[in-house]
Amino acid sequence: MNEKRWRVNAMGEGQQDDGVVDSLIDLVNEIRSISDFRPMLKKHLCNLARRLNLLTPFFQEIRDFNPALLPPNTFKAMLSLRDALQAARDFLTFAAHCSKIFMVLERDQIMTKFYEVSARLEQSLAAVSCDQLDISDEVKEQVELVLAQFRRAKGRVDEPDTKLYEDVLSLYNNNTDVATNPDVFRQLAEKLELMGITDLTQESLALHEMVAASGGDPAGRIEKMSMLLKKIKDFVQTENLVVYDTVGGKDHSSKTSKQVTNERNHQTPVIPDDFRCPVSLELMKDPVIVSTGQTYDRSSIEKWLEAGHGTCPKTQQSLTSTVLTPNYVLRSLIEQWCEANGMEPPRRPSNSEPSKSVSAYAPAERSKIETLLQRLTCGSPEERRTAAGEIRLLAKRNADNRVAIAEAGAIPLLVGLLSVPDSRTQENAVTALLNLSIYENNKGSIVSSGAIPGIVHVLKKGSMEARENAAATLFSLSVIDENKVTIGASGAIPPLVTLLSEGTQRGKKDAATALFNLCIYQGNKGKAIRAGAIPTLMKLVTEPNGSMVDEALAILAILSSHPDGKAAIGAAEAVPFLVQFIANGSPRNKENAAAVLVHLSSGDQQYLAQARELGVMDPLLDLAQNGTDRGKRKAAQLLERMSRFLEQQTQTELHHVAHTSIDNT
């Protein structure tokens, strides 16, 4: 029998050719494939997945044996159930892959989400009238069983492991009494299932992915979780409890690391994929994290960046920062794996981490820096320009030089050169500050030296190259949240918008990344909108070559959350372009276009109606199923609003028909 596909038109009449039933089956199959839930809520999550799996026969029977069209109210209930299943799938996927430590610390928030998802599933399933469907009594009973299980679960709240929560929280808060108790660490390692090298690695990767998702861990919470993980790992290693992967990827849970080492002495060890650099595919010597949360070997990613690339090699996402953060946990795990396999642990390059003091440098190098600083202080205009240029090149070369130059006192002298009349001196000074700012500890020194007004002056008045490097410097400094406020208040945003329109391709990208970072702070959004950012961004979105679409859509997604931004984007007639990108854009562009449309349609149904007329429904359904995590969430929001809009439209038309009939009578 041919399978049936269903939808409802504006008058409520059933029509064929929609995939709602198939999508319900696909969602349950996806949920069935999710496994390895985190220990903290494993019982709750397994029960939820098991209940949803029981619905498979229900959906299959509707698809295979119901020859009649679905009634309109049943179809709408099915749509609602599909949305609830999508929310459940996303939540279960998150719960299977996120940090175990995070799951424990955020148990209340996650339990609240769990109950919200469960309640939504129960309500959606209860709205489906089985009596209107041609299905067997056995399947009807199974649906009733699932509903009864959801209802019983509401009244039987099983609290997660309180002792586990208290111990993790104490360690997170550096409670000395807990930190010295080996029994606590042993119980944590066992309960969190952090005894194996794979588990420890995956937990480290999960935390670093959270860094990318949170925009760099501004509150430092994830860093504290990483330190807690390192304590657990050190304890497991010290107690000789850690277990290592076999060649096939399984843990020898019953063998000590020494036994596994002895067994492998005659084998050539296979390097785990997580220990290989995604660029070189070699064992990482000095793993570092980029702003997207991905980890690379320092030498490989530095070569990538020096070649002029501004994206993450693995994900192709734009890098919001060039800062490289050492991945200490992964480095330690690699060293353990090497020792367990009888290999020499990889030695890090000597310059991979900056030295702490200028005294560690060779006398000749230190003497050169001091000579350059003397020329900056007392030299002629020509000598100061040349000295600033040499410092610019030294600071670009490596991290050690950035530390040495800053500690020698160069930053205030360079700041003083930002306001000199000579454009070449300005350019050298601002670019030297840009290079120095790559080292995280120098950012605060640059701002505290009063550099922001001078950088903004160069951004307004300098040569094109100086303006572009000034924009890049502001982006680098704005990685620190409090600097976003300072830079925004300095008048930097209008000239950045101007550069976004006038600059070279590189200059436009520098201005865009700076604006994106600054507008993360709510107080800067209005400044950007008043500076004319929306028309400029819309022009970039609609350019034939499309070279700035990624950056422009990302900024529009941020500005659309501001009331004035929403109004300006609406006035720019952006909906046709948004629908086009949701349908045919890159994964990142699809999610940003959907995010803009979410804000536009909030409280204003004209944009929903326009998007629907332009054919947004099918691309939204595809995005909800196949998009990025954020794209799926935005698509789900839009589909839910679209469903309510269509329902209201149907009721209005039916009401109009009823009144017309009465009038005719």
XYZ file of C-alpha atoms in Angstrom:
665
model
C 0.000 0.000 0.000
C 1.328 3.469 -0.871
C 2.287 5.436 2.193
C 0.222 8.535 2.976
C 1.601 12.019 3.550
C -0.529 14.665 5.140
C -1.050 18.384 5.536
C -3.969 20.778 6.104
C -4.811 23.729 3.896
C -6.233 27.041 5.089
C -9.819 25.734 5.019
C -8.963 22.707 7.151
C -9.436 20.111 4.401
C -7.077 17.117 4.473
C -4.604 16.843 1.617
C -1.858 14.363 0.774
C 1.876 14.988 0.357
C 3.525 15.912 3.624
C 5.955 13.851 5.680
C 4.753 14.407 9.222
C 4.194 10.701 10.023
C 7.498 9.682 8.469
C 9.262 12.449 10.377
C 7.746 11.154 13.633
C 9.156 7.693 12.891
C 12.537 9.177 11.981
C 12.642 11.170 15.223
C 11.920 8.083 17.343
C 14.633 6.194 15.434
C 17.068 9.037 16.120
C 16.178 8.949 19.802
C 16.673 5.176 19.864
C 20.195 5.633 18.523
C 21.185 8.029 21.330
C 23.071 6.206 24.078
C 25.659 6.634 26.821
C 23.652 9.109 28.886
C 25.531 10.936 31.626
C 25.567 9.227 35.052
C 23.796 11.999 36.940
C 20.429 11.529 35.183
C 20.937 8.207 33.414
C 17.814 6.578 34.895
C 15.548 9.501 33.982
C 16.937 9.817 30.464
C 16.838 6.090 29.704
C 13.224 5.923 30.866
C 12.278 8.867 28.648
C 13.963 7.332 25.585
C 12.337 3.937 26.313
C 8.842 5.465 26.534
C 9.252 7.269 23.226
C 10.505 4.103 21.554
C 7.173 2.449 22.461
C 5.417 4.879 20.098
C 7.036 3.399 16.972
C 4.213 0.875 16.257
C 1.664 3.694 16.657
C 3.293 5.842 13.987
C 3.959 2.890 11.700
C 0.355 1.753 11.814
C -0.907 5.223 10.906
C 1.473 5.296 7.960
C 0.885 1.766 6.702
C -2.746 0.944 7.370
C -4.772 4.169 7.516
C -6.172 4.874 4.038
C -8.235 7.883 5.111
C -6.958 11.401 5.382
C -6.051 12.639 8.831
C -8.719 14.894 10.344
C -7.525 18.521 10.649
C -7.426 18.547 14.453
C -5.473 15.270 14.484
C -3.008 16.617 11.944
C -2.372 19.696 14.099
C -1.895 17.446 17.124
C 0.627 15.414 15.115
C 2.533 18.580 14.233
C 2.639 19.536 17.896
C 3.842 16.033 18.786
C 6.577 16.300 16.164
C 7.785 19.562 17.702
C 7.774 17.946 21.157
C 9.753 14.964 19.844
C 12.289 17.298 18.241
C 12.726 19.068 21.576
C 13.138 15.679 23.288
C 15.699 14.545 20.716
C 17.724 17.750 21.114
C 17.624 17.492 24.906
C 18.612 13.802 24.917
C 21.427 14.485 22.433
C 22.715 17.261 24.674
C 22.440 15.008 27.737
C 24.441 12.283 25.986
C 27.317 14.513 24.916
C 27.704 17.388 27.365
C 30.169 17.537 30.255
C 29.438 15.138 33.122
C 30.696 17.687 35.639
C 28.431 20.350 34.153
C 25.466 17.971 34.350
C 26.054 17.532 38.078
C 26.592 21.208 38.898
C 23.589 22.331 36.833
C 21.309 19.499 37.978
C 18.413 21.784 38.956
C 18.391 23.598 35.625
C 18.691 20.346 33.674
C 16.007 18.600 35.737
C 13.707 21.562 35.062
C 14.357 21.155 31.340
C 13.739 17.410 31.625
C 10.333 17.967 33.210
C 9.458 20.641 30.650
C 10.259 18.247 27.792
C 8.303 15.423 29.458
C 5.266 17.643 30.082
C 5.299 18.864 26.499
C 5.418 15.275 25.201
C 2.558 14.213 27.453
C 0.358 17.161 26.422
C 1.059 16.648 22.712
C 0.412 12.914 22.859
C -2.775 13.391 24.866
C -4.078 15.777 22.187
C -3.959 13.001 19.558
C -7.392 11.364 19.454
C -6.809 7.661 18.813
C -10.547 7.156 18.327
C -10.347 9.154 15.100
C -7.605 6.896 13.726
C -7.939 3.505 12.102
C -5.455 1.687 14.322
C -5.600 -1.591 16.246
C -6.750 -1.885 19.857
C -3.304 -3.181 20.844
C -1.619 -0.024 19.562
C -4.239 2.174 21.246
C -3.489 0.402 24.526
C 0.227 0.967 24.013
C -0.341 4.706 23.514
C -2.434 4.778 26.686
C 0.372 2.932 28.481
C 2.932 5.561 27.422
C 0.604 8.350 28.552
C 0.052 6.627 31.894
C 3.829 6.281 32.356
C 4.335 9.998 31.693
C 1.623 10.866 34.223
C 2.983 8.519 36.892
C 6.495 9.927 36.360
C 5.226 13.426 37.219
C 4.108 12.332 40.639
C 7.233 10.303 41.371
C 10.144 12.726 41.449
C 13.426 10.862 41.951
C 16.043 13.290 43.207
C 19.479 12.920 41.578
C 22.432 11.784 43.701
C 22.639 14.568 46.305
C 25.957 13.326 47.750
C 27.537 13.410 44.286
C 26.279 16.968 43.762
C 27.599 18.141 47.137
C 31.041 16.584 46.605
C 31.422 18.029 43.101
C 30.241 21.449 44.290
C 32.720 21.399 47.197
C 35.610 20.602 44.868
C 34.395 23.202 42.380
C 34.483 25.781 45.192
C 37.956 24.596 46.316
C 36.823 23.162 49.645
C 40.129 22.065 51.220
C 38.614 19.349 53.432
C 37.042 17.578 50.473
C 40.071 18.083 48.232
C 42.316 16.138 50.619
C 39.975 13.167 51.034
C 40.972 10.342 48.638
C 37.670 8.532 49.226
C 35.802 11.496 47.746
C 37.936 11.448 44.603
C 37.562 7.690 44.234
C 33.775 7.902 44.511
C 33.625 10.815 42.082
C 35.752 9.027 39.488
C 33.540 5.943 39.764
C 30.169 7.722 39.836
C 31.076 10.089 37.010
C 32.597 7.180 35.060
C 35.891 9.011 34.623
C 38.185 6.022 35.091
C 39.083 5.405 31.455
C 41.313 7.439 29.200
C 38.519 7.757 26.619
C 36.108 9.067 29.243
C 38.635 11.599 30.530
C 39.404 12.776 27.010
C 35.745 13.085 26.051
C 35.007 15.037 29.228
C 37.855 17.419 28.411
C 36.583 17.883 24.859
C 33.032 18.457 26.127
C 34.249 21.252 28.408
C 36.206 22.896 25.620
C 33.211 22.771 23.292
C 31.333 24.638 26.020
C 34.024 27.348 25.878
C 33.191 27.915 22.211
C 29.453 27.853 22.856
C 29.713 30.393 25.683
C 31.865 32.822 23.707
C 35.079 32.238 25.640
C 33.891 31.447 29.187
C 33.578 35.080 30.352
C 32.677 34.084 33.943
C 35.494 31.554 34.222
C 33.122 28.757 35.243
C 34.272 26.284 32.613
C 37.906 26.916 33.556
C 37.031 25.942 37.150
C 35.348 22.773 35.864
C 38.490 21.979 33.851
C 40.630 22.366 36.978
C 38.265 20.048 38.836
C 38.607 17.494 36.024
C 42.383 17.786 36.234
C 42.248 17.009 39.978
C 40.185 13.885 39.313
C 42.530 12.830 36.507
C 45.614 13.380 38.682
C 44.090 11.297 41.471
C 43.175 8.457 39.098
C 46.698 8.527 37.686
C 48.373 8.687 41.097
C 46.320 5.776 42.393
C 47.104 3.795 39.218
C 43.376 3.508 38.479
C 43.406 4.868 34.943
C 42.678 2.401 32.143
C 43.688 2.735 28.513
C 42.091 2.077 25.162
C 42.860 -1.062 23.225
C 43.662 -0.895 19.552
C 39.974 -1.468 18.904
C 39.009 1.439 21.103
C 37.631 -0.355 24.207
C 38.771 0.131 27.789
C 40.577 -2.604 29.734
C 38.503 -1.919 32.820
C 39.860 -4.947 34.659
C 43.563 -4.343 33.950
C 46.029 -1.924 35.442
C 47.969 0.428 33.222
C 51.114 -1.620 33.878
C 49.458 -4.840 32.643
C 48.233 -3.142 29.510
C 51.706 -1.706 28.910
C 53.337 -5.136 29.221
C 50.862 -6.610 26.739
C 51.584 -3.877 24.215
C 55.378 -3.806 24.348
C 55.539 -6.021 21.246
C 52.867 -4.060 19.301
C 52.977 -0.807 17.351
C 50.479 1.398 19.215
C 47.677 3.029 17.248
C 47.347 6.721 18.121
C 43.784 7.546 19.251
C 42.059 9.991 16.898
C 41.505 12.470 19.737
C 45.285 12.704 20.208
C 45.992 13.534 16.545
C 46.098 17.105 15.287
C 43.259 17.568 12.747
C 45.665 19.509 10.495
C 48.848 17.402 10.548
C 47.216 14.102 11.659
C 50.276 13.586 13.876
C 50.377 13.046 17.642
C 49.976 16.475 19.239
C 53.034 17.810 21.067
C 51.452 20.991 22.397
C 47.623 20.871 22.106
C 45.924 24.281 22.172
C 42.284 25.350 21.902
C 41.035 27.937 19.387
C 37.952 30.114 19.845
C 35.617 27.516 18.261
C 36.535 24.989 20.962
C 38.549 22.738 18.611
C 42.018 21.553 19.634
C 45.098 21.594 17.366
C 48.837 21.186 17.740
C 50.239 24.666 18.358
C 52.745 24.590 15.496
C 50.101 23.516 12.957
C 47.479 26.103 13.902
C 50.077 28.887 14.117
C 51.182 28.121 10.553
C 47.528 28.142 9.480
C 46.957 31.554 11.078
C 50.214 33.013 9.766
C 49.116 32.000 6.255
C 46.260 34.485 6.628
C 43.398 32.108 7.372
C 40.666 33.413 9.666
C 38.630 30.222 10.029
C 38.798 27.038 12.080
C 40.351 24.328 9.832
C 37.992 21.605 11.090
C 34.632 23.417 11.295
C 35.243 26.296 8.845
C 33.682 28.665 11.397
C 35.142 32.160 11.600
C 37.592 32.499 14.488
C 36.394 35.201 16.861
C 39.872 35.410 18.394
C 43.434 34.360 17.567
C 44.138 33.496 21.203
C 45.454 29.930 21.658
C 44.623 28.384 25.040
C 46.759 25.431 26.232
C 44.747 22.200 26.602
C 46.445 20.974 29.761
C 44.132 18.029 30.386
C 44.573 16.613 26.883
C 48.326 17.176 27.035
C 48.482 15.197 30.270
C 46.362 12.397 28.803
C 48.652 12.182 25.767
C 51.661 11.899 28.067
C 49.953 9.115 30.048
C 49.083 7.257 26.847
C 52.680 7.499 25.628
C 54.038 6.141 28.914
C 51.502 3.289 28.902
C 52.560 2.338 25.374
C 56.292 2.525 26.013
C 56.701 5.697 23.931
C 58.676 8.821 24.697
C 56.190 11.599 25.554
C 56.313 14.345 22.885
C 58.458 17.310 23.782
C 56.901 20.711 23.356
C 58.794 23.339 21.356
C 60.777 25.588 23.658
C 58.886 28.701 22.567
C 55.385 27.232 22.839
C 54.716 29.013 26.103
C 55.872 32.544 26.819
C 58.481 33.053 29.484
C 57.495 34.890 32.627
C 60.369 37.322 32.780
C 62.588 39.292 30.422
C 65.577 38.081 32.410
C 65.129 34.685 30.749
C 66.162 36.138 27.373
C 69.607 36.280 25.890
C 71.505 39.508 26.742
C 71.775 40.436 23.048
C 68.014 40.135 22.515
C 67.242 42.080 25.684
C 69.750 44.737 24.645
C 68.050 45.079 21.242
C 64.643 45.675 22.831
C 66.101 48.251 25.242
C 67.793 50.072 22.334
C 64.500 50.217 20.435
C 62.740 51.650 23.485
C 65.414 54.356 23.833
C 64.814 55.350 20.221
C 61.059 55.450 20.879
C 61.666 57.778 23.822
C 64.413 60.111 22.632
C 64.883 59.557 18.923
C 64.013 61.767 16.000
C 60.627 61.312 14.268
C 62.326 59.115 11.678
C 64.013 56.985 14.381
C 60.759 56.583 16.292
C 58.953 55.471 13.122
C 61.686 52.914 12.376
C 61.802 51.671 15.984
C 58.016 51.203 16.047
C 58.300 49.226 12.802
C 60.977 46.923 14.255
C 58.923 46.353 17.406
C 55.933 45.594 15.177
C 57.919 42.816 13.471
C 59.409 41.468 16.718
C 55.965 41.263 18.338
C 54.608 39.377 15.343
C 57.360 36.749 15.501
C 56.519 34.790 18.673
C 54.921 34.835 22.118
C 58.212 35.276 23.983
C 58.859 38.558 22.211
C 55.371 39.809 23.089
C 56.070 39.239 26.769
C 59.562 40.748 26.638
C 58.507 43.899 24.772
C 55.592 44.544 27.124
C 57.654 43.950 30.271
C 60.329 46.318 28.985
C 57.745 49.135 29.026
C 57.029 49.568 25.311
C 53.219 49.772 25.495
C 52.886 53.359 26.888
C 55.490 54.576 24.386
C 53.604 53.018 21.464
C 50.334 54.504 22.724
C 51.947 57.937 22.622
C 52.762 57.492 18.926
C 49.118 56.900 17.944
C 48.399 60.639 17.836
C 51.502 61.834 15.932
C 50.877 63.432 12.505
C 53.022 60.941 10.561
C 50.694 58.237 9.139
C 53.451 55.626 8.791
C 54.387 55.996 12.472
C 50.713 55.639 13.422
C 50.467 52.503 11.313
C 53.554 50.910 12.888
C 52.413 51.793 16.414
C 48.858 50.488 16.101
C 50.035 47.294 14.364
C 52.660 46.726 17.072
C 49.879 47.027 19.688
C 47.770 44.575 17.663
C 50.592 42.030 17.675
C 51.275 42.563 21.388
C 47.588 42.112 22.205
C 47.669 38.521 20.932
C 49.245 37.599 24.295
C 46.315 37.592 26.704
C 48.091 39.288 29.619
C 49.013 42.278 27.446
C 45.386 43.211 26.726
C 44.828 44.737 30.154
C 48.116 46.655 29.984
C 47.206 48.147 26.612
C 43.794 49.354 27.801
C 45.101 50.638 31.149
C 47.740 52.648 29.280
C 44.944 54.696 27.717
C 45.301 53.198 24.246
C 41.617 53.106 23.257
C 41.203 56.837 22.334
C 44.406 56.727 20.275
C 43.345 53.550 18.458
C 39.964 55.143 17.669
C 41.793 58.246 16.386
C 43.803 56.045 13.993
C 40.594 54.239 13.010
C 39.093 57.582 11.976
C 42.087 59.445 10.521
C 44.823 56.942 9.642
C 45.829 55.363 6.355
C 43.641 52.507 5.130
C 46.079 49.874 6.419
C 46.326 51.659 9.788
C 42.513 51.888 10.035
C 42.155 48.197 9.266
C 44.772 47.216 11.849
C 43.130 49.548 14.371
C 39.857 47.655 13.818
C 41.646 44.335 14.322
C 43.227 45.682 17.534
C 39.831 46.713 18.912
C 38.495 43.255 18.186
C 41.440 41.631 19.949
C 41.004 43.858 23.016
C 37.219 43.383 23.109
C 37.604 39.682 23.814
C 37.618 40.807 27.475
C 34.030 41.689 28.391
C 34.705 44.891 30.336
C 36.652 46.244 27.359
C 33.515 45.952 25.208
C 31.964 48.685 27.343
C 35.067 50.918 27.244
C 35.528 50.579 23.481
C 31.848 51.175 22.786
C 31.875 54.342 24.883
C 34.977 55.667 23.094
C 33.203 56.380 19.818
C 34.702 53.406 18.009
C 31.502 52.021 16.523
C 30.682 54.712 13.870
C 34.149 54.538 12.237
C 33.957 50.743 12.304
C 30.667 50.942 10.385
C 32.333 53.342 7.930
C 35.252 50.928 7.447
C 32.744 48.122 6.896
C 31.587 50.078 3.859
C 34.867 51.622 2.607
C 37.594 49.141 3.498
C 39.391 46.539 1.455
C 38.168 42.954 1.737
C 40.483 42.400 4.698
C 39.461 45.715 6.241
C 35.778 44.891 5.969
C 36.363 41.572 7.697
C 38.383 43.270 10.473
C 35.609 45.823 10.988
C 32.931 43.119 10.935
C 34.654 40.930 13.528
C 35.184 43.961 15.781
C 31.534 45.030 15.442
C 30.300 41.490 16.070
C 32.288 41.216 19.279
C 31.336 44.699 20.522
C 27.630 44.177 19.826
C 27.525 41.110 22.026
C 27.258 43.748 24.785
C 23.662 44.996 24.783
C 24.630 48.640 25.300
C 26.567 48.754 22.032
C 23.722 47.502 19.819
C 21.912 50.838 19.782
C 25.168 52.658 18.944
C 25.726 50.396 15.935
C 22.142 50.816 14.720
C 22.319 54.613 15.060
C 25.627 54.583 13.167
C 23.844 53.077 10.156
C 25.024 49.493 10.519
C 21.776 47.924 9.234
C 21.793 49.507 5.718
C 25.507 48.748 5.377
C 25.002 45.120 6.424
C 22.011 44.709 4.097
C 24.161 45.975 1.225
C 26.805 43.352 2.058
C 24.144 40.627 2.258
C 22.841 41.471 -1.210
C 26.197 41.959 -2.978
C 26.555 39.741 -6.069
C 29.883 38.225 -4.981
C 28.589 37.484 -1.476
C 32.057 37.686 0.081
C 30.799 39.232 3.338
C 27.508 37.370 3.765
C 28.726 35.222 6.674
C 29.858 38.196 8.737
C 26.916 40.443 7.807
C 24.258 37.856 8.719
C 25.989 37.089 12.018
C 25.889 40.785 13.015
C 22.286 41.177 11.816
C 21.328 38.230 14.019
C 22.714 40.092 17.038
C 21.244 43.497 16.161
C 17.800 42.067 15.373
C 17.297 41.380 19.083
C 17.256 45.175 19.682
C 13.870 46.879 19.049
C 15.428 49.551 16.809
C 17.404 46.896 14.969
C 14.268 44.863 14.360
C 12.505 47.949 12.979
C 15.447 48.867 10.721
C 15.769 45.332 9.327
C 12.023 45.216 8.674
C 12.163 48.575 6.904
C 15.013 47.274 4.738
C 12.666 44.589 3.336
C 14.990 41.811 4.420
C 12.506 38.896 4.480
C 13.045 37.723 0.858
C 16.796 37.531 1.436
C 16.339 35.754 4.771
C 14.109 33.123 3.158
C 16.671 32.703 0.379
C 19.481 32.050 2.883
C 17.345 29.677 4.979
C 16.739 27.700 1.786
C 20.140 27.820 0.089
C 22.729 29.272 2.477
C 25.580 27.586 4.303
C 24.683 25.902 7.627
C 25.880 28.980 9.548
C 24.035 31.378 7.271
C 20.841 29.343 7.563
C 20.895 29.542 11.351
C 21.647 33.283 11.395
C 18.955 34.065 8.822
C 16.486 32.027 10.883
C 17.572 33.889 14.028
C 16.864 37.251 12.359
C 13.439 36.027 11.227
C 12.672 34.821 14.771
C 13.232 38.339 16.117
C 11.364 39.994 13.240
C 8.313 37.765 13.712
C 8.163 38.268 17.480
C 4.815 39.992 17.959
C 4.538 40.863 14.268
C 2.813 38.287 12.090
C 3.201 40.233 8.833
C 6.713 38.840 8.509
C 5.469 35.284 9.058
C 2.844 35.744 6.367
C 5.416 37.187 3.963
C 7.913 34.381 4.658
C 5.215 31.745 4.145
C 4.208 33.247 0.812
C 7.867 33.134 -0.240
C 8.005 29.380 0.459
C 9.861 29.250 3.776
C 8.024 26.198 5.175
C 9.941 23.410 3.421
C 13.387 24.979 4.083
C 12.384 25.462 7.743
C 11.353 21.829 8.070
C 14.678 20.786 6.564
C 16.601 23.138 8.877
C 14.724 21.778 11.902
C 15.851 18.274 11.001
C 19.309 18.753 9.483
C 20.623 22.122 10.638
C 23.165 23.070 13.275
C 21.969 22.827 16.885
C 21.224 26.550 16.962
C 19.633 26.371 13.516
C 17.324 23.585 14.679
C 16.239 25.629 17.696
C 15.500 28.725 15.601
C 13.648 26.692 12.983
C 11.565 25.029 15.706
C 10.626 28.448 17.094
C 9.582 29.665 13.675
C 7.606 26.503 12.916
C 5.773 26.800 16.207
C 4.883 30.444 15.480
C 3.910 29.534 11.933
C 1.627 26.788 13.251
C -0.108 29.238 15.615
C -0.373 31.790 12.808
C -1.957 29.268 10.443
C -4.342 28.136 13.155
C -5.457 31.720 13.803
C -5.787 32.324 10.091
C -7.927 29.207 9.688
C -10.173 30.193 12.600
C -10.578 33.697 11.151
C -11.570 32.347 7.760
C -13.991 29.828 9.258
C -15.491 32.584 11.383
C -15.862 34.741 8.275
C -17.513 31.875 6.359
C -19.936 31.264 9.224
C -20.942 34.928 9.381
C -21.336 35.055 5.598
C -23.642 32.033 5.731
C -25.765 33.614 8.467
C -25.983 36.902 6.524
C -27.049 35.069 3.372
C -29.713 33.220 5.334
